[in-house]
Each structure stands twice: as C-alpha cells, then as structure tokens.
PDB file of C-alpha atoms in Angstrom:
ATOM      1  CA  MET A  16     -27.638 -49.485 -95.119  1.00 43.00           C
ATOM      2  CA  GLY A  17     -25.584 -52.080 -93.290  1.00 45.00           C
ATOM      3  CA  ASN A  18     -25.742 -52.265 -89.523  1.00 46.00           C
ATOM      4  CA  VAL A  19     -26.859 -48.681 -88.917  1.00 47.00           C
ATOM      5  CA  LYS A  20     -30.293 -48.544 -87.324  1.00 47.00           C
ATOM      6  CA  VAL A  21     -31.683 -45.354 -88.741  1.00 49.00           C
ATOM      7  CA  GLU A  22     -35.191 -46.264 -87.592  1.00 55.00           C
ATOM      8  CA  ARG A  23     -34.442 -45.507 -83.937  1.00 55.00           C
ATOM      9  CA  GLY A  24     -35.560 -41.924 -84.078  1.00 58.00           C
ATOM     10  CA  GLY A  25     -36.587 -41.698 -87.700  1.00 80.00           C
ATOM     11  CA  ILE A  26     -34.960 -39.384 -90.182  1.00 91.00           C
ATOM     12  CA  VAL A  27     -37.560 -37.258 -91.950  1.00 94.00           C
ATOM     13  CA  LEU A  28     -38.811 -35.264 -88.955  1.00 94.00           C
ATOM     14  CA  PRO A  29     -35.340 -34.693 -87.477  1.00 94.00           C
ATOM     15  CA  VAL A  30     -34.073 -33.496 -90.882  1.00 95.00           C
ATOM     16  CA  LEU A  31     -36.996 -31.114 -91.345  1.00 96.00           C
ATOM     17  CA  GLY A  32     -36.951 -29.932 -87.738  1.00 96.00           C
ATOM     18  CA  SER A  33     -33.221 -29.248 -87.646  1.00 97.00           C
ATOM     19  CA  LEU A  34     -33.295 -27.471 -91.018  1.00 97.00           C
ATOM     20  CA  ILE A  35     -36.208 -25.268 -89.956  1.00 97.00           C
ATOM     21  CA  ALA A  36     -34.496 -24.485 -86.632  1.00 97.00           C
ATOM     22  CA  ALA A  37     -31.205 -23.641 -88.366  1.00 97.00           C
ATOM     23  CA  ILE A  38     -32.904 -21.468 -91.005  1.00 96.00           C
ATOM     24  CA  ILE A  39     -34.805 -19.579 -88.308  1.00 97.00           C
ATOM     25  CA  GLY A  40     -31.532 -19.235 -86.377  1.00 97.00           C
ATOM     26  CA  GLY A  41     -29.816 -17.836 -89.474  1.00 96.00           C
ATOM     27  CA  ALA A  42     -32.655 -15.364 -90.038  1.00 95.00           C
ATOM     28  CA  ILE A  43     -32.505 -14.245 -86.394  1.00 96.00           C
ATOM     29  CA  TRP A  44     -28.732 -13.847 -86.650  1.00 95.00           C
ATOM     30  CA  ALA A  45     -29.039 -11.682 -89.767  1.00 94.00           C
ATOM     31  CA  THR A  46     -31.840  -9.626 -88.204  1.00 94.00           C
ATOM     32  CA  ILE A  47     -29.804  -8.949 -85.064  1.00 95.00           C
ATOM     33  CA  ALA A  48     -26.813  -7.991 -87.212  1.00 94.00           C
ATOM     34  CA  VAL A  49     -28.976  -5.598 -89.251  1.00 93.00           C
ATOM     35  CA  LEU A  50     -30.514  -4.015 -86.151  1.00 94.00           C
ATOM     36  CA  THR A  51     -27.256  -3.652 -84.221  1.00 95.00           C
ATOM     37  CA  ASP A  52     -24.787  -3.158 -87.077  1.00 91.00           C
ATOM     38  CA  TYR A  53     -22.758  -5.896 -85.411  1.00 92.00           C
ATOM     39  CA  GLU A  54     -22.453  -9.576 -86.285  1.00 90.00           C
ATOM     40  CA  LEU A  55     -22.354 -11.633 -83.080  1.00 90.00           C
ATOM     41  CA  GLY A  56     -20.440 -14.879 -83.601  1.00 89.00           C
ATOM     42  CA  LEU A  57     -22.075 -16.369 -80.509  1.00 92.00           C
ATOM     43  CA  ILE A  58     -25.328 -16.544 -82.431  1.00 94.00           C
ATOM     44  CA  ALA A  59     -23.652 -18.764 -85.040  1.00 93.00           C
ATOM     45  CA  TRP A  60     -22.684 -21.065 -82.184  1.00 95.00           C
ATOM     46  CA  GLY A  61     -26.309 -20.981 -81.044  1.00 96.00           C
ATOM     47  CA  ILE A  62     -27.430 -22.138 -84.491  1.00 97.00           C
ATOM     48  CA  GLY A  63     -25.428 -25.319 -83.904  1.00 96.00           C
ATOM     49  CA  GLY A  64     -27.204 -25.760 -80.577  1.00 96.00           C
ATOM     50  CA  LEU A  65     -30.612 -25.162 -82.162  1.00 97.00           C
ATOM     51  CA  ALA A  66     -29.971 -27.718 -84.888  1.00 97.00           C
ATOM     52  CA  GLY A  67     -28.734 -30.297 -82.371  1.00 96.00           C
ATOM     53  CA  TYR A  68     -31.664 -29.714 -80.029  1.00 96.00           C
ATOM     54  CA  ALA A  69     -34.186 -29.958 -82.875  1.00 96.00           C
ATOM     55  CA  VAL A  70     -32.735 -33.307 -83.977  1.00 96.00           C
ATOM     56  CA  VAL A  71     -33.143 -34.725 -80.465  1.00 94.00           C
ATOM     57  CA  LEU A  72     -36.623 -33.282 -80.103  1.00 94.00           C
ATOM     58  CA  PHE A  73     -37.898 -34.677 -83.403  1.00 94.00           C
ATOM     59  CA  ALA A  74     -36.109 -38.013 -82.960  1.00 93.00           C
ATOM     60  CA  LYS A  75     -37.774 -38.268 -79.546  1.00 91.00           C
ATOM     61  CA  GLY A  76     -34.421 -38.773 -77.851  1.00 88.00           C
ATOM     62  CA  GLN A  77     -33.521 -41.800 -79.967  1.00 89.00           C
ATOM     63  CA  THR A  78     -30.533 -40.503 -81.911  1.00 91.00           C
ATOM     64  CA  THR A  79     -27.744 -42.163 -83.859  1.00 91.00           C
ATOM     65  CA  GLN A  80     -24.636 -40.822 -85.561  1.00 94.00           C
ATOM     66  CA  ILE A  81     -26.793 -40.108 -88.606  1.00 95.00           C
ATOM     67  CA  HIS A  82     -28.813 -37.693 -86.469  1.00 94.00           C
ATOM     68  CA  GLN A  83     -25.588 -36.016 -85.365  1.00 95.00           C
ATOM     69  CA  ILE A  84     -24.534 -35.610 -89.006  1.00 96.00           C
ATOM     70  CA  ILE A  85     -27.961 -34.138 -89.793  1.00 96.00           C
ATOM     71  CA  ALA A  86     -27.513 -31.587 -86.995  1.00 97.00           C
ATOM     72  CA  VAL A  87     -24.047 -30.610 -88.247  1.00 97.00           C
ATOM     73  CA  ILE A  88     -25.214 -30.177 -91.842  1.00 98.00           C
ATOM     74  CA  ALA A  89     -28.279 -28.206 -90.752  1.00 98.00           C
ATOM     75  CA  SER A  90     -26.156 -25.903 -88.576  1.00 97.00           C
ATOM     76  CA  LEU A  91     -23.786 -25.211 -91.478  1.00 97.00           C
ATOM     77  CA  ILE A  92     -26.746 -24.447 -93.752  1.00 97.00           C
ATOM     78  CA  GLY A  93     -28.224 -22.112 -91.119  1.00 97.00           C
ATOM     79  CA  ILE A  94     -24.928 -20.262 -90.691  1.00 97.00           C
ATOM     80  CA  LEU A  95     -24.438 -19.962 -94.448  1.00 96.00           C
ATOM     81  CA  LEU A  96     -27.980 -18.659 -94.868  1.00 96.00           C
ATOM     82  CA  GLY A  97     -27.488 -16.185 -92.023  1.00 95.00           C
ATOM     83  CA  LYS A  98     -24.428 -14.833 -93.811  1.00 95.00           C
ATOM     84  CA  TYR A  99     -26.367 -14.757 -97.085  1.00 95.00           C
ATOM     85  CA  PHE A 100     -29.358 -12.943 -95.560  1.00 94.00           C
ATOM     86  CA  LEU A 101     -27.038 -10.281 -94.136  1.00 93.00           C
ATOM     87  CA  PHE A 102     -25.111  -9.967 -97.413  1.00 93.00           C
ATOM     88  CA  SER A 103     -28.335  -9.646 -99.374  1.00 92.00           C
ATOM     89  CA  TYR A 104     -29.656  -7.013 -96.999  1.00 93.00           C
ATOM     90  CA  ILE A 105     -26.491  -4.933 -97.351  1.00 91.00           C
ATOM     91  CA  ILE A 106     -26.330  -5.248-101.155  1.00 90.00           C
ATOM     92  CA  ASN A 107     -30.058  -4.541-101.672  1.00 88.00           C
ATOM     93  CA  ASP A 108     -30.372  -2.029 -98.841  1.00 85.00           C
ATOM     94  CA  GLY A 109     -33.224  -4.203 -97.576  1.00 86.00           C
ATOM     95  CA  PHE A 110     -34.569  -7.709 -97.871  1.00 80.00           C
ATOM     96  CA  GLU A 111     -36.476  -7.076-101.093  1.00 85.00           C
ATOM     97  CA  GLY A 112     -34.965  -8.982-104.026  1.00 83.00           C
ATOM     98  CA  MET A 113     -33.071 -11.267-101.673  1.00 86.00           C
ATOM     99  CA  PHE A 114     -33.353 -14.288-103.946  1.00 87.00           C
ATOM    100  CA  ASN A 115     -32.420 -12.501-107.146  1.00 87.00           C
ATOM    101  CA  SER A 116     -30.072 -14.741-109.146  1.00 91.00           C
ATOM    102  CA  ASP A 117     -27.507 -11.933-109.471  1.00 92.00           C
ATOM    103  CA  ILE A 118     -27.315 -11.582-105.674  1.00 91.00           C
ATOM    104  CA  ILE A 119     -26.931 -15.351-105.259  1.00 92.00           C
ATOM    105  CA  THR A 120     -24.144 -15.435-107.861  1.00 94.00           C
ATOM    106  CA  LEU A 121     -22.371 -12.472-106.266  1.00 93.00           C
ATOM    107  CA  PHE A 122     -22.527 -14.181-102.870  1.00 93.00           C
ATOM    108  CA  GLN A 123     -21.141 -17.435-104.306  1.00 93.00           C
ATOM    109  CA  GLU A 124     -18.293 -15.630-106.034  1.00 94.00           C
ATOM    110  CA  ASN A 125     -17.288 -13.806-102.838  1.00 91.00           C
ATOM    111  CA  ILE A 126     -18.146 -16.353-100.145  1.00 89.00           C
ATOM    112  CA  THR A 127     -14.613 -16.530 -98.762  1.00 88.00           C
ATOM    113  CA  GLU A 128     -14.742 -12.804 -98.001  1.00 88.00           C
ATOM    114  CA  PHE A 129     -17.509 -13.350 -95.436  1.00 86.00           C
ATOM    115  CA  PHE A 130     -15.701 -15.795 -93.167  1.00 87.00           C
ATOM    116  CA  GLY A 131     -12.857 -14.304 -91.137  1.00 88.00           C
ATOM    117  CA  GLY A 132     -10.824 -15.949 -88.383  1.00 90.00           C
ATOM    118  CA  MET A 133     -13.387 -15.468 -85.620  1.00 92.00           C
ATOM    119  CA  ASP A 134     -16.171 -16.639 -87.940  1.00 90.00           C
ATOM    120  CA  ILE A 135     -14.303 -19.900 -88.446  1.00 93.00           C
ATOM    121  CA  VAL A 136     -13.886 -20.296 -84.672  1.00 95.00           C
ATOM    122  CA  PHE A 137     -17.632 -19.882 -84.076  1.00 95.00           C
ATOM    123  CA  VAL A 138     -18.477 -22.166 -87.008  1.00 95.00           C
ATOM    124  CA  LEU A 139     -16.278 -24.830 -85.398  1.00 96.00           C
ATOM    125  CA  PHE A 140     -18.035 -24.285 -82.051  1.00 97.00           C
ATOM    126  CA  ALA A 141     -21.391 -24.631 -83.825  1.00 97.00           C
ATOM    127  CA  VAL A 142     -20.321 -27.842 -85.554  1.00 97.00           C
ATOM    128  CA  LEU A 143     -18.981 -29.341 -82.311  1.00 97.00           C
ATOM    129  CA  THR A 144     -22.155 -28.400 -80.456  1.00 96.00           C
ATOM    130  CA  ALA A 145     -24.391 -29.766 -83.216  1.00 96.00           C
ATOM    131  CA  TRP A 146     -22.384 -33.009 -83.138  1.00 96.00           C
ATOM    132  CA  LYS A 147     -22.221 -33.498 -79.360  1.00 96.00           C
ATOM    133  CA  LEU A 148     -25.610 -32.205 -78.209  1.00 94.00           C
ATOM    134  CA  PRO A 149     -27.797 -34.949 -79.736  1.00 93.00           C
ATOM    135  CA  ARG A 150     -25.682 -37.721 -78.236  1.00 92.00           C
ATOM    136  CA  THR A 151     -25.426 -36.096 -74.814  1.00 92.00           C
ATOM    137  CA  MET A 152     -29.137 -35.270 -74.618  1.00 92.00           C
ATOM    138  CA  SER A 153     -30.161 -38.735 -75.830  1.00 89.00           C
ATOM    139  CA  LYS A 154     -28.011 -40.411 -73.197  1.00 88.00           C
ATOM    140  CA  LYS A 155     -29.552 -38.265 -70.452  1.00 88.00           C
ATOM    141  CA  MET A 156     -33.087 -38.831 -71.721  1.00 86.00           C
ATOM    142  CA  ASN A 157     -32.641 -42.587 -71.972  1.00 82.00           C
ATOM    143  CA  GLN A 158     -30.849 -43.346 -68.728  1.00 80.00           C
ATOM    144  CA  PRO A 159     -32.978 -44.870 -65.996  1.00 75.00           C
ATOM    145  CA  SER A 160     -34.154 -42.520 -63.314  1.00 67.00           C
ATOM    146  CA  GLU A 161     -32.258 -42.889 -60.041  1.00 63.00           C
ATOM    147  CA  THR A 162     -35.161 -41.711 -57.909  1.00 59.00           C
ATOM    148  CA  GLN A 163     -37.718 -44.385 -58.704  1.00 55.00           C
ATOM    149  CA  PRO A 164     -39.874 -45.152 -55.684  1.00 57.00           C
ATOM    150  CA  GLN A 165     -39.210 -48.467 -54.024  1.00 59.00           C
ATOM    151  CA  SER A 166     -42.164 -50.736 -53.342  1.00 57.00           C
ATOM    152  CA  PRO A 167     -42.542 -51.577 -49.680  1.00 57.00           C
ATOM    153  CA  ALA A 168     -41.183 -54.958 -48.585  1.00 60.00           C
ATOM    154  CA  LEU A 169     -43.826 -57.292 -47.297  1.00 57.00           C
TER     155      LEU A 169
END
C-alpha cells in the first residue's frame, strides 16, 4: 500500500461504524420525512457528520485520509439509502416489501428524479463534513493539553 499507514486507527471498525451510523441516519431521515411529509435536507448533512464522527470514534482519534474517504463513502451510502427508504415507503404505502427486486429496479431506473438542486447542495455539505470532521477531530484529540500541571521547582 505504499507509504500510507492505514494501521494508525485501523480500518475494519471505522468502516463498520461509519456504515452503521450512516444507515441509521438514512433510516431516521426517511422516518422523519414519512412522519412530517417533508424531506429535511439538513438531515442529509447530518448523515455526513454522523459518518465522520463514527470514523473518528472507531479509529480512536487516529485517522488518515483513508478514514476520511471511508466517511465520505459511508455518508453517500446513508443518503442514498435514506432516499431509497422514503421511495420504497411511498411506492409500497408502507415499509413492507421494501427490498422487493422490482422496487429496487424502479428506484435505480429513476434515481435522478430524487435529487433536485437543494438535495445536491446538502449532499455536498454532507460530503464536505464527512471529509473534514475526522481530520479536525483527530487533530484536536491528539494535540497536547495546554493546561498540564507544572511540577513545583525545588
């Protein structure tokens, strides 16, 4: 893998953690949209934050660019699944039969219809947040504390 030190924070747990966080975020987004009859783009942005936070948490603050890429990919998966969950709910008039192959195919064939201008803006915010959050949090977690007690001079 060249000079990239993937071992710093590990990969498996951050991948799993960020995917789980993003999937839960997507499910929450779809649920809120179903309950309110309104799709809040801010929640898509939050999915990016969840994915980024989960990467840092499961990498124990030792992140690399690979962790940032993981967070971005997870956030995109979470947003896509959120859109899919909502689409499936509308088509099926409920969540039953959500993973029917016909529903999946219909979603794939019409995917561009589900992302308008504001959706793209919030997807970009989510991607930027998922990219920047792991690096920013890792830097803060790994910088030396400024308030360390001084030992008395003898």
